[in-house]
Tab-separated table of C-alpha atoms and ligand atoms in Angstrom:
chain	number	residue	atom	x	y	z
A	1	UNK	CA	0.171	0.062	0.008
A	2	UNK	CA	1.183	3.577	-1.010
A	3	UNK	CA	0.886	6.718	1.032
A	4	UNK	CA	-2.594	7.650	1.231
A	5	UNK	CA	-4.359	10.650	3.502
A	6	UNK	CA	-7.515	11.427	5.425
A	7	UNK	CA	-8.572	14.909	6.023
A	8	UNK	CA	-11.133	16.330	8.147
A	9	UNK	CA	-12.099	19.830	9.681
A	10	UNK	CA	-10.727	18.592	13.272
A	11	UNK	CA	-7.876	16.182	13.648
A	12	UNK	CA	-7.405	15.346	17.479
A	13	UNK	CA	-3.756	14.289	17.465
A	14	UNK	CA	-3.377	13.710	21.395
A	15	UNK	CA	0.657	14.346	20.337
A	16	UNK	CA	2.249	15.650	23.554
A	17	UNK	CA	4.285	17.848	21.246
A	18	UNK	CA	1.303	19.771	19.969
A	19	UNK	CA	-0.463	19.814	23.396
A	20	UNK	CA	-0.860	23.431	25.062
A	21	UNK	CA	-3.142	24.385	27.859
A	22	UNK	CA	-5.296	26.116	25.233
A	23	UNK	CA	-5.341	22.963	23.030
A	24	UNK	CA	-5.335	20.175	25.434
A	25	UNK	CA	-5.919	17.363	22.689
A	26	UNK	CA	-3.343	18.820	20.206
A	27	UNK	CA	-6.321	19.514	17.808
A	28	UNK	CA	-5.370	20.872	14.242
A	29	UNK	CA	-7.974	22.235	12.112
A	30	UNK	CA	-8.436	21.441	8.363
A	31	UNK	CA	-5.742	18.670	8.555
A	32	UNK	CA	-4.531	15.600	7.059
A	33	UNK	CA	-3.076	12.417	8.367
A	34	UNK	CA	-0.805	10.606	5.826
A	35	UNK	CA	-0.170	6.930	6.360
A	36	UNK	CA	0.489	3.409	4.887
A	37	UNK	CA	0.025	0.059	6.515
A	38	UNK	CA	3.249	0.253	8.378
A	39	UNK	CA	2.660	3.688	10.241
A	40	UNK	CA	1.493	7.334	10.061
A	41	UNK	CA	4.119	9.401	8.101
A	42	UNK	CA	2.968	12.935	8.438
A	43	UNK	CA	0.273	15.128	10.131
A	44	UNK	CA	-0.264	18.566	9.273
A	45	UNK	CA	-2.367	21.309	7.642
A	46	UNK	CA	-4.253	20.298	4.491
A	47	UNK	CA	-2.598	22.932	2.306
A	48	UNK	CA	0.958	21.721	2.956
A	49	UNK	CA	0.282	18.002	2.223
A	50	UNK	CA	2.139	16.331	-0.375
A	51	UNK	CA	0.448	15.331	-3.537
A	52	UNK	CA	-1.063	12.141	-2.608
A	53	UNK	CA	-4.635	10.624	-2.692
A	54	UNK	CA	-6.615	12.134	0.052
A	55	UNK	CA	-10.059	11.279	1.367
A	56	UNK	CA	-11.721	14.316	2.474
A	57	UNK	CA	-14.193	13.757	5.495
A	58	UNK	CA	-15.485	17.454	5.432
A	59	UNK	CA	-16.570	18.584	8.714
A	60	UNK	CA	-16.058	15.450	10.618
A	61	UNK	CA	-13.553	14.924	13.497
A	62	UNK	CA	-10.628	12.392	13.568
A	63	UNK	CA	-9.183	10.932	16.623
A	64	UNK	CA	-6.679	8.341	17.429
A	65	UNK	CA	-8.202	4.825	17.525
A	66	UNK	CA	-9.612	4.183	20.863
A	67	UNK	CA	-7.795	1.660	23.263
A	68	UNK	CA	-9.931	-0.335	25.595
A	69	UNK	CA	-7.129	-1.253	28.458
A	70	UNK	CA	-9.404	-3.373	30.614
A	71	UNK	CA	-11.724	-5.985	29.330
A	72	UNK	CA	-13.118	-9.508	30.174
A	73	UNK	CA	-14.239	-9.881	26.615
A	74	UNK	CA	-13.420	-13.590	26.373
A	75	UNK	CA	-16.656	-14.561	28.097
A	76	UNK	CA	-19.284	-17.062	26.971
A	77	UNK	CA	-22.875	-17.995	28.035
A	78	UNK	CA	-25.278	-15.446	29.722
A	79	UNK	CA	-25.882	-14.257	33.406
A	80	UNK	CA	-29.320	-12.621	32.783
A	81	UNK	CA	-30.923	-14.592	35.673
A	82	UNK	CA	-28.072	-13.169	38.122
A	83	UNK	CA	-28.536	-9.843	36.718
A	84	UNK	CA	-32.246	-9.781	37.282
A	85	UNK	CA	-31.676	-10.742	41.048
A	86	UNK	CA	-29.126	-8.067	41.440
A	87	UNK	CA	-31.230	-5.353	39.934
A	88	UNK	CA	-33.752	-6.378	42.731
A	89	UNK	CA	-31.237	-5.955	45.273
A	90	UNK	CA	-29.307	-9.105	45.385
A	91	UNK	CA	-25.578	-8.590	46.519
A	92	UNK	CA	-22.824	-9.174	43.761
A	93	UNK	CA	-20.536	-10.970	46.307
A	94	UNK	CA	-23.370	-12.825	48.168
A	95	UNK	CA	-24.296	-14.405	44.623
A	96	UNK	CA	-20.605	-15.172	43.914
A	97	UNK	CA	-20.289	-17.103	47.335
A	98	UNK	CA	-23.396	-19.121	46.618
A	99	UNK	CA	-21.522	-20.282	43.269
A	100	UNK	CA	-22.883	-17.669	40.684
A	101	UNK	CA	-20.981	-14.815	39.365
A	102	UNK	CA	-17.755	-15.561	37.907
A	103	UNK	CA	-18.310	-19.317	38.727
A	104	UNK	CA	-21.247	-19.351	36.364
A	105	UNK	CA	-18.934	-17.921	33.762
A	106	UNK	CA	-16.453	-20.674	34.510
A	107	UNK	CA	-19.207	-23.265	33.695
A	108	UNK	CA	-19.824	-21.493	30.592
A	109	UNK	CA	-16.221	-21.689	29.608
A	110	UNK	CA	-15.948	-25.405	30.571
A	111	UNK	CA	-18.693	-26.321	28.263
A	112	UNK	CA	-17.305	-24.332	25.452
A	113	UNK	CA	-14.644	-25.158	22.824
A	114	UNK	CA	-11.688	-22.949	22.286
A	115	UNK	CA	-13.250	-22.485	18.718
A	116	UNK	CA	-16.585	-21.401	20.069
A	117	UNK	CA	-14.817	-18.860	22.390
A	118	UNK	CA	-12.546	-17.411	20.017
A	119	UNK	CA	-15.798	-17.097	17.723
A	120	UNK	CA	-17.774	-15.375	20.409
A	121	UNK	CA	-14.601	-13.041	21.110
A	122	UNK	CA	-14.176	-12.197	17.570
A	123	UNK	CA	-17.837	-11.096	17.259
A	124	UNK	CA	-17.307	-8.943	20.140
A	125	UNK	CA	-14.370	-7.297	18.981
A	126	UNK	CA	-16.063	-6.668	15.510
A	127	UNK	CA	-18.710	-4.672	17.452
A	128	UNK	CA	-16.193	-2.845	19.654
A	129	UNK	CA	-14.547	-1.764	16.341
A	130	UNK	CA	-17.695	-0.324	15.027
A	131	UNK	CA	-17.609	1.719	18.335
A	132	UNK	CA	-14.186	3.059	17.404
A	133	UNK	CA	-11.917	0.541	19.288
A	134	UNK	CA	-8.591	-0.291	17.470
A	135	UNK	CA	-6.715	-1.899	20.417
A	136	UNK	CA	-8.276	-4.117	23.148
A	137	UNK	CA	-6.770	-5.773	26.333
A	138	UNK	CA	-8.611	-8.974	26.724
A	139	UNK	CA	-8.173	-10.927	30.104
A	140	UNK	CA	-8.589	-14.684	30.921
A	141	UNK	CA	-9.943	-15.407	34.243
A	142	UNK	CA	-13.017	-17.454	33.498
A	143	UNK	CA	-11.157	-20.755	33.015
A	144	UNK	CA	-9.957	-20.751	36.577
A	145	UNK	CA	-8.537	-24.369	36.211
A	146	UNK	CA	-5.413	-24.751	34.285
A	147	UNK	CA	-7.193	-26.229	31.242
A	148	UNK	CA	-9.819	-23.555	31.326
A	149	UNK	CA	-7.314	-20.740	31.422
A	150	UNK	CA	-5.296	-22.263	28.647
A	151	UNK	CA	-8.290	-22.621	26.426
A	152	UNK	CA	-9.506	-19.029	27.142
A	153	UNK	CA	-5.911	-17.709	26.329
A	154	UNK	CA	-5.691	-19.776	23.098
A	155	UNK	CA	-8.961	-18.395	22.057
A	156	UNK	CA	-7.684	-14.707	22.826
A	157	UNK	CA	-4.419	-15.776	20.744
A	158	UNK	CA	-6.807	-16.732	17.741
A	159	UNK	CA	-8.355	-13.398	17.885
A	160	UNK	CA	-4.962	-11.624	17.990
A	161	UNK	CA	-4.000	-13.169	14.705
A	162	UNK	CA	-6.863	-11.238	12.947
A	163	UNK	CA	-5.661	-8.095	11.253
A	164	UNK	CA	-9.386	-7.130	10.484
A	165	UNK	CA	-10.248	-6.674	14.341
A	166	UNK	CA	-8.737	-4.515	16.904
A	167	UNK	CA	-5.223	-5.157	17.730
A	168	UNK	CA	-5.523	-7.628	20.899
A	169	UNK	CA	-3.181	-7.450	24.100
A	170	UNK	CA	-3.639	-10.511	26.267
A	171	UNK	CA	-3.605	-10.705	30.005
A	172	UNK	CA	-3.576	-13.834	32.352
A	173	UNK	CA	-5.980	-13.070	35.032
A	174	UNK	CA	-4.416	-15.479	37.258
A	175	UNK	CA	-6.276	-14.994	40.343
A	176	UNK	CA	-10.088	-14.045	39.860
A	177	UNK	CA	-12.027	-16.393	41.910
A	178	UNK	CA	-11.366	-20.053	43.625
A	179	UNK	CA	-12.743	-22.574	41.552
A	180	UNK	CA	-14.936	-25.261	43.668
A	181	UNK	CA	-11.842	-27.929	43.245
A	182	UNK	CA	-9.460	-25.585	45.097
A	183	UNK	CA	-11.950	-24.293	48.139
A	184	UNK	CA	-9.825	-26.402	50.489
A	185	UNK	CA	-6.369	-25.925	48.938
A	186	UNK	CA	-6.259	-22.061	48.429
A	187	UNK	CA	-2.423	-21.944	48.751
A	188	UNK	CA	-1.959	-24.661	46.241
A	189	UNK	CA	-4.064	-22.814	43.909
A	190	UNK	CA	-1.939	-19.678	44.164
A	191	UNK	CA	1.164	-21.441	43.883
A	192	UNK	CA	0.189	-23.473	40.911
A	193	UNK	CA	-0.794	-20.269	39.133
A	194	UNK	CA	2.527	-18.550	40.052
A	195	UNK	CA	4.968	-21.503	39.460
A	196	UNK	CA	3.441	-23.345	36.745
A	197	UNK	CA	1.029	-21.329	34.716
A	198	UNK	CA	2.694	-17.809	34.721
A	199	UNK	CA	5.922	-19.397	33.138
A	200	UNK	CA	3.878	-21.754	30.884
A	201	UNK	CA	1.866	-18.741	29.320
A	202	UNK	CA	5.002	-16.457	29.104
A	203	UNK	CA	7.047	-19.140	27.224
A	204	UNK	CA	4.154	-19.772	24.891
A	205	UNK	CA	3.526	-16.057	24.444
A	206	UNK	CA	-0.145	-16.346	25.484
A	207	UNK	CA	-0.004	-13.240	27.577
A	208	UNK	CA	1.616	-9.911	28.049
A	209	UNK	CA	0.394	-8.955	31.537
A	210	UNK	CA	-0.589	-11.007	34.587
A	211	UNK	CA	-3.462	-9.737	36.688
A	212	UNK	CA	-5.096	-10.551	40.092
A	213	UNK	CA	-8.338	-9.466	41.968
A	214	UNK	CA	-6.894	-7.884	45.125
A	215	UNK	CA	-9.862	-7.535	47.331
A	216	UNK	CA	-11.725	-8.349	50.356
A	217	UNK	CA	-13.720	-11.674	49.586
A	218	UNK	CA	-11.109	-12.123	46.510
A	219	UNK	CA	-7.280	-12.569	47.098
A	220	UNK	CA	-5.063	-11.055	49.505
A	221	UNK	CA	-2.052	-8.861	48.904
A	222	UNK	CA	0.309	-11.734	49.906
A	223	UNK	CA	-1.318	-14.144	47.494
A	224	UNK	CA	-1.286	-11.642	44.544
A	225	UNK	CA	2.257	-10.621	45.417
A	226	UNK	CA	3.310	-14.321	44.600
A	227	UNK	CA	1.859	-14.305	40.951
A	228	UNK	CA	3.236	-10.779	40.553
A	229	UNK	CA	6.744	-11.793	41.292
A	230	UNK	CA	6.331	-14.717	39.081
A	231	UNK	CA	5.079	-12.459	36.237
A	232	UNK	CA	8.155	-9.996	36.766
A	233	UNK	CA	10.635	-13.206	36.661
A	234	UNK	CA	8.706	-14.241	33.351
A	235	UNK	CA	9.316	-10.969	31.815
A	236	UNK	CA	5.358	-10.069	31.891
A	237	UNK	CA	3.882	-6.963	32.923
A	238	UNK	CA	1.527	-6.618	35.867
A	239	UNK	CA	-2.046	-5.129	36.182
A	240	UNK	CA	-4.157	-5.666	39.070
A	241	UNK	CA	-7.897	-5.325	40.101
A	242	UNK	CA	-7.584	-3.282	43.268
A	243	UNK	CA	-10.014	-1.836	45.754
A	244	UNK	CA	-13.290	-2.400	43.872
A	245	UNK	CA	-15.164	-3.171	47.178
A	246	UNK	CA	-12.570	-2.700	49.903
A	247	UNK	CA	-8.884	-0.914	50.255
A	248	UNK	CA	-6.766	-3.703	51.290
A	249	UNK	CA	-3.588	-2.317	50.084
A	250	UNK	CA	-3.482	-3.144	46.450
A	251	UNK	CA	-2.254	0.111	45.477
A	252	UNK	CA	0.891	-0.285	47.457
A	253	UNK	CA	1.272	-3.750	46.164
A	254	UNK	CA	1.082	-2.240	42.646
A	255	UNK	CA	3.826	0.217	43.327
A	256	UNK	CA	5.911	-2.586	45.139
A	257	UNK	CA	5.860	-4.932	42.112
A	258	UNK	CA	6.136	-2.119	39.351
A	259	UNK	CA	2.638	-2.610	37.955
A	260	UNK	CA	1.567	-0.813	34.802
A	261	UNK	CA	-1.972	-0.103	36.233
A	262	UNK	CA	-4.240	-0.215	39.148
A	263	UNK	CA	-7.829	-0.914	38.065
A	264	UNK	CA	-11.071	0.117	39.727
A	265	UNK	CA	-10.016	2.186	42.653
A	266	UNK	CA	-13.416	2.798	43.976
A	267	UNK	CA	-11.560	2.381	47.425
A	268	UNK	CA	-8.178	3.845	47.674
A	269	UNK	CA	-6.943	5.994	50.498
A	270	UNK	CA	-4.404	8.720	50.349
A	271	UNK	CA	-1.411	6.652	50.912
A	272	UNK	CA	-2.389	4.384	48.019
A	273	UNK	CA	-3.051	7.375	45.701
A	274	UNK	CA	0.464	8.514	46.942
A	275	UNK	CA	2.051	5.171	46.070
A	276	UNK	CA	0.436	5.213	42.729
A	277	UNK	CA	1.690	8.762	42.030
A	278	UNK	CA	5.274	8.019	42.965
A	279	UNK	CA	5.722	4.791	41.153
A	280	UNK	CA	4.214	6.346	38.073
A	281	UNK	CA	1.181	3.874	37.711
A	282	UNK	CA	-1.887	4.513	35.757
A	283	UNK	CA	-5.315	4.384	37.299
A	284	UNK	CA	-7.670	2.540	35.149
A	285	UNK	CA	-11.249	3.681	35.926
A	286	UNK	CA	-14.311	1.456	34.968
A	287	UNK	CA	-17.452	3.553	35.408
A	288	UNK	CA	-19.719	1.122	33.895
A	289	UNK	CA	-18.911	-1.368	36.537
A	290	UNK	CA	-19.430	1.238	39.604
A	291	UNK	CA	-22.628	2.107	37.870
A	292	UNK	CA	-23.817	-1.226	37.602
A	293	UNK	CA	-22.946	-2.030	41.176
A	294	UNK	CA	-24.433	1.335	42.424
A	295	UNK	CA	-21.259	2.378	43.854
A	296	UNK	CA	-19.643	5.829	44.672
A	297	UNK	CA	-17.077	7.073	42.188
A	298	UNK	CA	-13.253	6.559	43.018
A	299	UNK	CA	-11.590	9.516	44.198
A	300	UNK	CA	-10.968	11.087	40.695
A	301	UNK	CA	-10.093	14.669	41.939
A	302	UNK	CA	-7.461	13.329	44.513
A	303	UNK	CA	-5.947	11.043	41.694
A	304	UNK	CA	-6.050	13.934	39.222
A	305	UNK	CA	-4.202	16.344	42.080
A	306	UNK	CA	-1.596	13.679	42.643
A	307	UNK	CA	-0.827	13.479	38.817
A	308	UNK	CA	-1.924	9.730	38.346
A	309	UNK	CA	-2.306	9.069	34.661
A	310	UNK	CA	-6.103	8.706	34.267
A	311	UNK	CA	-7.390	5.832	31.860
A	312	UNK	CA	-11.150	4.978	31.245
A	313	UNK	CA	-12.006	1.450	30.207
A	314	UNK	CA	-15.118	-0.657	29.798
A	315	UNK	CA	-14.523	-3.620	31.786
A	316	UNK	CA	-16.647	-5.422	29.361
A	317	UNK	CA	-17.819	-8.525	31.269
A	318	UNK	CA	-21.141	-10.473	31.953
A	319	UNK	CA	-21.262	-9.596	35.707
A	320	UNK	CA	-20.399	-5.752	36.568
A	321	UNK	CA	-20.013	-4.358	33.180
A	322	UNK	CA	-22.584	-5.687	30.583
A	323	UNK	CA	-21.383	-3.453	27.863
A	324	UNK	CA	-18.964	-3.672	25.075
A	325	UNK	CA	-18.914	0.095	24.692
A	326	UNK	CA	-15.791	2.267	25.469
A	327	UNK	CA	-17.646	5.443	24.443
A	328	UNK	CA	-20.352	4.554	26.923
A	329	UNK	CA	-17.608	4.194	29.647
A	330	UNK	CA	-16.146	7.613	28.556
A	331	UNK	CA	-19.609	9.020	28.899
A	332	UNK	CA	-20.336	7.701	32.276
A	333	UNK	CA	-16.688	8.963	33.211
A	334	UNK	CA	-17.902	12.446	32.291
A	335	UNK	CA	-21.325	12.177	33.864
A	336	UNK	CA	-20.442	10.230	36.947
A	337	UNK	CA	-16.790	10.820	37.661
A	338	UNK	CA	-16.621	14.423	36.821
A	339	UNK	CA	-13.884	13.737	34.216
A	340	UNK	CA	-13.585	16.263	31.557
A	341	UNK	CA	-14.210	15.222	27.976
A	342	UNK	CA	-10.436	15.937	27.277
A	343	UNK	CA	-9.723	13.559	30.011
A	344	UNK	CA	-11.940	10.829	28.873
A	345	UNK	CA	-10.667	11.184	25.293
A	346	UNK	CA	-6.901	11.005	26.380
A	347	UNK	CA	-8.068	8.390	28.882
A	348	UNK	CA	-9.248	5.961	26.061
A	349	UNK	CA	-6.366	6.889	23.718
A	350	UNK	CA	-2.731	7.754	24.672
A	351	UNK	CA	-3.160	7.179	28.429
A	352	UNK	CA	-4.713	3.857	27.660
A	353	UNK	CA	-2.096	2.974	25.383
A	354	UNK	CA	0.634	3.941	27.762
A	355	UNK	CA	-0.946	1.477	30.504
A	356	UNK	CA	-0.629	-1.406	27.999
A	357	UNK	CA	3.016	-0.487	27.184
A	358	UNK	CA	2.027	0.657	23.568
A	359	UNK	CA	3.038	4.524	24.136
A	360	UNK	CA	6.275	5.854	25.385
A	361	UNK	CA	9.390	4.029	26.680
A	362	UNK	CA	10.857	4.039	23.229
A	363	UNK	CA	7.811	1.909	21.895
A	364	UNK	CA	8.877	1.716	18.018
A	365	UNK	CA	5.651	2.186	16.557
A	366	UNK	CA	3.319	3.471	19.281
A	367	UNK	CA	-0.610	3.322	19.155
A	368	UNK	CA	-2.810	6.127	20.999
A	369	UNK	CA	-1.878	9.235	19.537
A	370	UNK	CA	-1.650	10.548	15.648
A	371	UNK	CA	2.179	11.267	15.337
A	372	UNK	CA	4.438	10.494	12.751
A	373	UNK	CA	5.882	6.876	13.335
A	374	UNK	CA	2.806	5.822	15.181
A	375	UNK	CA	0.509	3.005	14.036
A	376	UNK	CA	-2.168	4.356	11.709
A	377	UNK	CA	-4.809	3.404	14.000
A	378	UNK	CA	-7.690	6.222	13.766
A	379	UNK	CA	-11.272	6.857	13.797
A	380	UNK	CA	-13.332	9.210	11.597
A	381	UNK	CA	-16.352	10.004	13.595
A	382	UNK	CA	-19.588	11.003	11.958
A	383	UNK	CA	-19.689	13.889	14.515
A	384	UNK	CA	-18.864	17.540	14.288
A	385	UNK	CA	-16.641	17.906	17.522
A	386	UNK	CA	-14.616	15.518	19.693
A	387	UNK	CA	-16.728	16.398	22.549
A	388	UNK	CA	-19.673	14.808	21.028
A	389	UNK	CA	-18.068	11.515	21.439
A	390	UNK	CA	-19.339	11.264	24.855
A	391	UNK	CA	-23.033	12.172	23.870
A	392	UNK	CA	-24.740	9.701	21.622
A	393	UNK	CA	-24.949	7.126	24.184
A	394	UNK	CA	-25.396	3.532	22.840
A	395	UNK	CA	-25.083	4.198	19.346
A	396	UNK	CA	-21.958	3.561	16.922
A	397	UNK	CA	-21.033	7.127	15.438
A	398	UNK	CA	-17.853	6.037	13.557
A	399	UNK	CA	-17.534	6.811	9.920
A	400	UNK	CA	-14.210	4.999	9.284
A	401	UNK	CA	-12.211	3.062	11.583
A	402	UNK	CA	-8.371	2.066	10.589
A	403	UNK	CA	-6.343	-0.143	12.196
A	404	UNK	CA	-2.530	-0.372	11.066
A	405	UNK	CA	-3.932	1.385	8.001
A	406	UNK	CA	-6.532	-1.053	7.127
A	407	UNK	CA	-10.343	-0.396	7.518
A	408	UNK	CA	-11.871	-2.671	10.154
A	409	UNK	CA	-15.136	-0.590	10.895
A	410	UNK	CA	-17.287	2.334	10.318
A	411	UNK	CA	-20.489	3.155	8.660
A	412	UNK	CA	-19.257	5.585	6.105
A	413	UNK	CA	-19.209	4.601	2.371
B	1	NIG	O1	-13.675	-6.364	36.902
B	1	NIG	N1	-14.438	-8.118	40.024
B	1	NIG	C1	-13.881	-8.785	39.318
B	1	NIG	N2	-13.932	-8.937	37.932
B	1	NIG	C2	-14.777	-8.330	37.057
B	1	NIG	C3	-16.052	-8.853	37.107
B	1	NIG	C4	-16.257	-10.246	36.620
B	1	NIG	C5	-17.665	-10.888	36.660
B	1	NIG	O2	-18.564	-10.727	37.519
B	1	NIG	O3	-17.726	-11.813	35.721
B	1	NIG	C6	-14.630	-6.930	37.244
B	1	NIG	O4	-15.656	-6.194	37.746
B	2	FE	FE1	-12.314	-6.358	35.663
């Protein structure tokens, strides 16, 4: 593919070199993005673009492709029965303790083949692409038993080979819930994950990150530390579910083990926030989950004031976040978490990419911003302004979605 260009009235670059206090998203007006299948080669004003074929999208807005940095998108089955009970007042953790919740999704994974899980995930990723997502982190964590986790990660790897879907980043969610078989052998379950499965999945290149659910009624800091240390030894990154229901010191564990992200954070105290800020760990905020659970927001103002990088993600899962829509999560971040549209857009593009190791740190072809050398991942929105992305709730408003310079979605002709 030779060089081509896309032009629009507004191009949101998210390029740190173009960002100023007056222009916090690095927006260029009447601008062109020039790219081929490898990367973006030039971004600048329309009238100084080289003489190459340019598709002009008129008054629409172009942004970097959206990056969903926290999903459980490789789930199968349905939890509609449990959802109805919960909406009528049933408690999420009580349902889980009675064998529903995550364990119900585990039974669905056990009854599905790798091909079936992959097909369900790919259909979901295709819908996410229509919503503007060009990179998606996908966790395992519904297999629980070694064979189930293997099967889920292999299904994720199948989806990751597809260039017509969002770029996939795989995470081994090592500690999510205790399967029935491990109820009386908790220590063995944790040790097996750390000493057998983390190295196995690292060697097989089935995961880039390891995750654990660090919370009251889930896994302790000491248990999570064991898998985090194994992840570091195996050369994998760490991202952790922290403080969704209670602050048990997960943020400090993130700092101790050099995690990339601390996710959820509805419950985190000042010391935890300071630990994240000092260690440069991103906060991944999941407003769809706290909305579904009827929870108060995380301490966003304190995280912002401490200088913690703010990321917004969907948490797509059948229990707490029954939505595949990152734009919906961005809308709720603005409505419920008092984030600005600018924070939501950076939190779903460059900041999200940074939390996945896809931006910064010398990454050869980064994602998450429209800069020369970056992957050609972008969205032409059928909207007049970037702030409108957080308004048409639940409706895909993409016109053209490009991943690595190739169209993967959008309603435009
Ligand atoms: O991020 N809380 C832990 N994990 C998921 C929910 C998993 C489920 O209920 O299936 C979350 O909210
Ligand atoms: Fe989650």
